[in-house]
Short mmCIF file of C-alpha atoms in Angstrom, two decimals:
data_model
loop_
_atom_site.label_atom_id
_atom_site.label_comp_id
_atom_site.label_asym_id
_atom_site.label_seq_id
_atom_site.Cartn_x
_atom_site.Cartn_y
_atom_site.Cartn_z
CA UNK A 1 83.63 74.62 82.03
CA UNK A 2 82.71 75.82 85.30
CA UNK A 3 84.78 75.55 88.45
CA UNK A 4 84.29 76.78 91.97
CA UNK A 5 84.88 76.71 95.32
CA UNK A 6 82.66 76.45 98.09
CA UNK A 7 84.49 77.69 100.99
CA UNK A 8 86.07 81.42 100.98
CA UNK A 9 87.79 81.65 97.49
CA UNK A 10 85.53 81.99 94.95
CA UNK A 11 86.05 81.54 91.20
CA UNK A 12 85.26 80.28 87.80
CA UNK A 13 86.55 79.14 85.02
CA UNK A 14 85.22 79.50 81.62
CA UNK A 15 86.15 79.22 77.81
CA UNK A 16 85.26 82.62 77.13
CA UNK A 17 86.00 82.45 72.73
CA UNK A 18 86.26 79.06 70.40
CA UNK A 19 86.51 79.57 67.18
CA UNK A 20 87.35 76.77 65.02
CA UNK A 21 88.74 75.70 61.46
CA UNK A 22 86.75 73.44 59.56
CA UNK A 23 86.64 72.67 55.63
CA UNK A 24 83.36 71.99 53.35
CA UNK A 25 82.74 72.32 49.69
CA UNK A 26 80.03 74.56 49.29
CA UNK A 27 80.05 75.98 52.59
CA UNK A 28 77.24 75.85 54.70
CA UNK A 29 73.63 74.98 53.58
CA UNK A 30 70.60 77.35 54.58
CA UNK A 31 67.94 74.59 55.14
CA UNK A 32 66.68 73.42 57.91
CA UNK A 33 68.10 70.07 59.73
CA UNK A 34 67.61 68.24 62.78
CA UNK A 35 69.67 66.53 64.69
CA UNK A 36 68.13 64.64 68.22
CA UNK A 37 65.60 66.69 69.49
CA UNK A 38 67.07 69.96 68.30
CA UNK A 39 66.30 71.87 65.11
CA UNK A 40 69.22 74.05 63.27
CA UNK A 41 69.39 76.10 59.91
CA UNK A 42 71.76 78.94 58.95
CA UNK A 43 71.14 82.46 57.97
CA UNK A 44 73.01 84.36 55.89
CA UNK A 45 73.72 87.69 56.96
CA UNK A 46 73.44 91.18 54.40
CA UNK A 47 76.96 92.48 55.19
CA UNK A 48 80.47 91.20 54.59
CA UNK A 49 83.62 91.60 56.23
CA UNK A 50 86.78 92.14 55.30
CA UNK A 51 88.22 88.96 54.33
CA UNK A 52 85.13 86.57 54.20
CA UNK A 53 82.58 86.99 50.94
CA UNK A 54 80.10 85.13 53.13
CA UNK A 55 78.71 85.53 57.10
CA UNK A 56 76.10 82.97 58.88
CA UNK A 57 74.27 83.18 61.93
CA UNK A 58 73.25 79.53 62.90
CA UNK A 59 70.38 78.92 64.79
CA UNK A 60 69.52 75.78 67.59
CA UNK A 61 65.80 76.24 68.02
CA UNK A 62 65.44 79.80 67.08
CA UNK A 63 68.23 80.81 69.20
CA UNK A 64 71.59 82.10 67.61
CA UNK A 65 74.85 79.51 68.85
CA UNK A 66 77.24 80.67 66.39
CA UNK A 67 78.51 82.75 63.43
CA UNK A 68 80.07 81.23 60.35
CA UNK A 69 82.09 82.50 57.58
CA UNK A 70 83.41 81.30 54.29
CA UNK A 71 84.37 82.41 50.98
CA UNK A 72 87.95 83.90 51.71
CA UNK A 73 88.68 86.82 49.86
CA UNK A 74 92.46 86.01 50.48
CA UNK A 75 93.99 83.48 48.23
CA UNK A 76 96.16 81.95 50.87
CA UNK A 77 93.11 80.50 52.15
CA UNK A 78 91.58 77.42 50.63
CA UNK A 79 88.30 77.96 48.41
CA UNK A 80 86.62 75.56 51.33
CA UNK A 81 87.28 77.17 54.81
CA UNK A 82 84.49 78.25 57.37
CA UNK A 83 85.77 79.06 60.60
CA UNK A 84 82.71 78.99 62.89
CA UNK A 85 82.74 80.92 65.96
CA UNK A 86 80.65 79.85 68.97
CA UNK A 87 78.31 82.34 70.70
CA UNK A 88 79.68 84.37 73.91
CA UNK A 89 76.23 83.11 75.54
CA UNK A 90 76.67 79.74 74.49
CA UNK A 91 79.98 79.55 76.33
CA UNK A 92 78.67 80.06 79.48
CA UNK A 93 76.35 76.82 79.50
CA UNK A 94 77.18 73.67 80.02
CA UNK A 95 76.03 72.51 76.90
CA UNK A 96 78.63 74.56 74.58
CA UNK A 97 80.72 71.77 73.57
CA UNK A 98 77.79 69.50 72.37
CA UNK A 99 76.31 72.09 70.11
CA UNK A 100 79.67 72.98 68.56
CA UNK A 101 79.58 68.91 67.84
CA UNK A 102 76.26 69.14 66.77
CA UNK A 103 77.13 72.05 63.92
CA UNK A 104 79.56 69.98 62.92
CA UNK A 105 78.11 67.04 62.35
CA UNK A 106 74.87 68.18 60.82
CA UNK A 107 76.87 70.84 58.24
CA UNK A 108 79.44 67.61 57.36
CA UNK A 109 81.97 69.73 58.82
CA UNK A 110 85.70 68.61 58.11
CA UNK A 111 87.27 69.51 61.51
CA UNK A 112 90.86 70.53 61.52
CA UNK A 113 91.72 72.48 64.32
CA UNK A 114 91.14 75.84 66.49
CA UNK A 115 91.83 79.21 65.44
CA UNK A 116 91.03 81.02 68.76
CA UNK A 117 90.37 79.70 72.44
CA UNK A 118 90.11 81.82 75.10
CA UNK A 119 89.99 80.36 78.79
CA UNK A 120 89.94 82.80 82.22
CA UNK A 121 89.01 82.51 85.60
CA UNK A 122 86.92 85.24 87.60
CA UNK A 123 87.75 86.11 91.11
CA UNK A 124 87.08 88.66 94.04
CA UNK A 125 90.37 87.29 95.30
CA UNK A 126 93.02 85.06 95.30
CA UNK A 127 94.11 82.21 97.42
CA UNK A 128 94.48 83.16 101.13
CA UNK A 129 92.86 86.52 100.49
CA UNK A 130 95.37 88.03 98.55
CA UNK A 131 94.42 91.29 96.70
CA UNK A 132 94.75 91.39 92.83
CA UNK A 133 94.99 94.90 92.50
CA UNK A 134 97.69 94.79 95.20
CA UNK A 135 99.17 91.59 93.00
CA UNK A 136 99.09 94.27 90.03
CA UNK A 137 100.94 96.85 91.64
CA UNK A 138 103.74 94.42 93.33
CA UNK A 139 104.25 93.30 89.84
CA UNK A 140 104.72 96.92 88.17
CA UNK A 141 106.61 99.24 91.15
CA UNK A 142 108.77 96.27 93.49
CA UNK A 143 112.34 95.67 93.05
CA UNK A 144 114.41 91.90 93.23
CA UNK A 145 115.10 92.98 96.74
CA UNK A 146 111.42 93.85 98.01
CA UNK A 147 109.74 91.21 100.03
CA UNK A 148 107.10 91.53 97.52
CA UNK A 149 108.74 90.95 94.34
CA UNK A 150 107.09 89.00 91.76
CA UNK A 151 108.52 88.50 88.26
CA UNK A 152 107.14 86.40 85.26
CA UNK A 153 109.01 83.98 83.04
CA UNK A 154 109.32 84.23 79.40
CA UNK A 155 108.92 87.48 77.89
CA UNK A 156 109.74 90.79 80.30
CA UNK A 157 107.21 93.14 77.87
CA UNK A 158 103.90 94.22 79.82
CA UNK A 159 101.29 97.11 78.85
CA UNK A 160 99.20 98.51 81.81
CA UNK A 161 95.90 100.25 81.72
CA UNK A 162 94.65 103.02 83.83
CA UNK A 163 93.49 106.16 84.75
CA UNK A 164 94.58 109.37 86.45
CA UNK A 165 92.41 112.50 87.41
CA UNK A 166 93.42 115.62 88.85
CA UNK A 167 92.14 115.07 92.12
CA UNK A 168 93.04 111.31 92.19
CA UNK A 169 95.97 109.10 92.07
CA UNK A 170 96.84 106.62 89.47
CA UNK A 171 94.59 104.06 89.21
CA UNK A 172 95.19 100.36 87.17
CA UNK A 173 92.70 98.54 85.64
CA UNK A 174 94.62 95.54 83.92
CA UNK A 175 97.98 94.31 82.76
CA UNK A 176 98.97 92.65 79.73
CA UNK A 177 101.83 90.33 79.50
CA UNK A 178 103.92 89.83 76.49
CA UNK A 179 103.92 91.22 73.43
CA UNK A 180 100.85 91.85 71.20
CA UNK A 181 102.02 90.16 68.36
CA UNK A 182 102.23 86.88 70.39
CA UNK A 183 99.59 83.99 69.44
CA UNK A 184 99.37 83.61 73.39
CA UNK A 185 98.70 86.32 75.21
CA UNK A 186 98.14 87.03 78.90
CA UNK A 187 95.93 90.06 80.92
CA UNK A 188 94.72 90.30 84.08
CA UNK A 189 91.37 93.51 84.36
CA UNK A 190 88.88 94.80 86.52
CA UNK A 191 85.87 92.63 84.20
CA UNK A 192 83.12 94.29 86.35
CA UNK A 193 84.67 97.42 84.37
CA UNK A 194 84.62 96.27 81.50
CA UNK A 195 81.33 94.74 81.17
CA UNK A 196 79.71 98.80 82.61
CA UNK A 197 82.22 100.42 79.64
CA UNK A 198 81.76 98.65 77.31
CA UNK A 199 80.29 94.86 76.83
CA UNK A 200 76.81 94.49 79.16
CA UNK A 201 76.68 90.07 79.04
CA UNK A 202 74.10 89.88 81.63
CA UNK A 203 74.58 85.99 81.52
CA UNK A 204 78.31 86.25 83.02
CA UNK A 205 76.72 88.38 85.89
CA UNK A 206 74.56 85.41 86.50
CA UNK A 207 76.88 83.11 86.43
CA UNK A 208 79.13 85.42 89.11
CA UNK A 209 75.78 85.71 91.25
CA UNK A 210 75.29 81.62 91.57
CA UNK A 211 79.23 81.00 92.61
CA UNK A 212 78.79 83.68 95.29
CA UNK A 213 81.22 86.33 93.58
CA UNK A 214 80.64 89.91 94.29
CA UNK A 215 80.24 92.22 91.28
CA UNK A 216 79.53 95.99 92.97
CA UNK A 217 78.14 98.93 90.74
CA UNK A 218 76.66 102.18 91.61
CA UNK A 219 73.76 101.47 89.50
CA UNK A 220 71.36 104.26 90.59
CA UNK A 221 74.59 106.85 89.79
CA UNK A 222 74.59 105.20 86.93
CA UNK A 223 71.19 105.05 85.50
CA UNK A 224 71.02 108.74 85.96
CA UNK A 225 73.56 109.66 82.73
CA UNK A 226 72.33 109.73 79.67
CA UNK A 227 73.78 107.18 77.14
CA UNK A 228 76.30 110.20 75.36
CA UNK A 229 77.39 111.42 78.90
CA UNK A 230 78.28 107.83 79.55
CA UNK A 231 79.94 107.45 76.50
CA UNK A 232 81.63 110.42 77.16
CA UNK A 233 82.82 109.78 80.76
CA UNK A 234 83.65 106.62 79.73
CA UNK A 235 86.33 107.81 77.35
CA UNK A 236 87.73 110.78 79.25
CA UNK A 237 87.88 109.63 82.93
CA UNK A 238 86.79 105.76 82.97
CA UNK A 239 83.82 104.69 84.95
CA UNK A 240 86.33 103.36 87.49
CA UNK A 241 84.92 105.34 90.84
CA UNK A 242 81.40 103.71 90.14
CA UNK A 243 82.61 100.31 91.00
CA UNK A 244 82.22 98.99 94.04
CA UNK A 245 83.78 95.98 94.37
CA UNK A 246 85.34 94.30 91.48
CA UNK A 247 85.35 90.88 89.82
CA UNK A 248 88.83 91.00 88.37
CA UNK A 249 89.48 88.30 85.37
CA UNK A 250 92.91 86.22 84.50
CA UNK A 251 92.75 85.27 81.24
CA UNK A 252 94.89 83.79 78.31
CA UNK A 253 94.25 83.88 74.59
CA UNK A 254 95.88 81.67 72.41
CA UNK A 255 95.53 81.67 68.62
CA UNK A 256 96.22 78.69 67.06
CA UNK A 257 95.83 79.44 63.24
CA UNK A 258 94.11 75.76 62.93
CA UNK A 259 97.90 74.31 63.58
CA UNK A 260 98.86 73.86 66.71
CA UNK A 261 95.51 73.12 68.79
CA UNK A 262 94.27 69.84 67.54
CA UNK A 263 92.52 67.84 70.22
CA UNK A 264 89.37 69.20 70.07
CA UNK A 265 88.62 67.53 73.26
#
């Protein structure tokens, strides 16, 4: 799903994780089978994890669109469970929802609900040009009397992330509501961060670039460390001070456990 606004503010908004819970006897074949005009067949991977005896990569044409796994090791779990996990990638097309349909049907899938769906929405800023990082800091330091207060309903936990140098002030990167036990949980972070620290998806930079968000890196200051002084900066001081301007994300995670989240559609 992709959202956005053609006048000043901005945004998208994107399932960013689906995993769901499906049931087959046998799990899921490894020959080839088409379905349309689109070929599929799933690999099985040489490594395990640690509750699954069994992980797939399935493939649409020769590109990968999702991980399975079966075989629990836990007896809890019936003998015939795959969860199958869609693609990071995949989520960013439009076509995301079809192909999940299309594993499902092909693989005689018994759908029965979704484990884990996460949904955000990407912004320079909010409505009327209101800062997030200022939103952030309203939230943490303002009092009931401040003009600025903002509070949250539900629960009153939050966890904030940041860095602070000697010869800089406190600096916050993202806020999680709630606590992390929750199945639903709620952060707001600096996402252009993120994706320098730690996760590169190239395709969600694309996807900022055709909605007209601004994603700001020092690149050249960048390119000049070497992989273990960028690891290393990384985890003493953050790479904070080589963004430019941020794309912060909102997001909320909620884990279903194949219960609650039924309506696929």
């Amino acid at each position: 799903l992709i959202i956005y606004s053609n006048n000043m503010e901005k945004y998208t908004i994107n399932v960013d994780w689906l995993e769901v819970y499906t049931k087959v006897k046998g799990g899921i074949p490894s020959d080839i089978r088409e379905i349309g005009t689109h070929t599929f067949y799933a690999m099985q991977e040489n490594k395990q994890t640690a509750n699954w005896g069994c992980l797939q990569s399935i493939y649409m044409d020769k590109m990968k669109v999702a991980t399975a796994v079966s075989e629990p090791r836990q007896s809890i779990i019936p003998r015939d469970t795959v969860l199958v996990k869609m693609e990071n990638r995949v989520l960013y097309t439009k076509q995301y929802i079809s192909i999940l349909y299309d594993i499902i049907s092909i693989y005689n899938l018994n759908y029965k609900g979704i484990t884990r769906l996460d949904i955000c929405y990407d912004c320079n800023k909010l409505h009327n040009g209101r800062s997030v990082k200022k939103m952030i800091k309203d939230y943490i330091t303002t009092g009931p009397l401040d003009d600025n207060h903002i509070y949250r309903t539900g629960s009153k936990r939050w966890t904030a992330y940041g860095c602070k140098g000697p010869s800089s002030s406190s600096e916050v990167n993202g806020i999680r509501f709630g606590s992390r036990e929750s199945d639903k949980g709620a952060y707001i972070y600096n996402k252009t961060l993120e994706l320098i620290e730690a996760k590169n998806k190239p395709w969600i930079i694309e996807l900022w670039k055709r909605v007209g968000l601004v994603s700001e890196v020092r690149v050249e200051d960048l390119n000049k460390m070497s992989e273990k002084e960028r690891e290393k900066q990384t985890e003493m001081n953050s790479l904070l001070s080589y963004v430019k301007t941020p794309v912060w994300r909102f997001e909320i995670s909620l884990r279903g456990h194949g219960k609650d989240l039924l309506n696929m559609s």
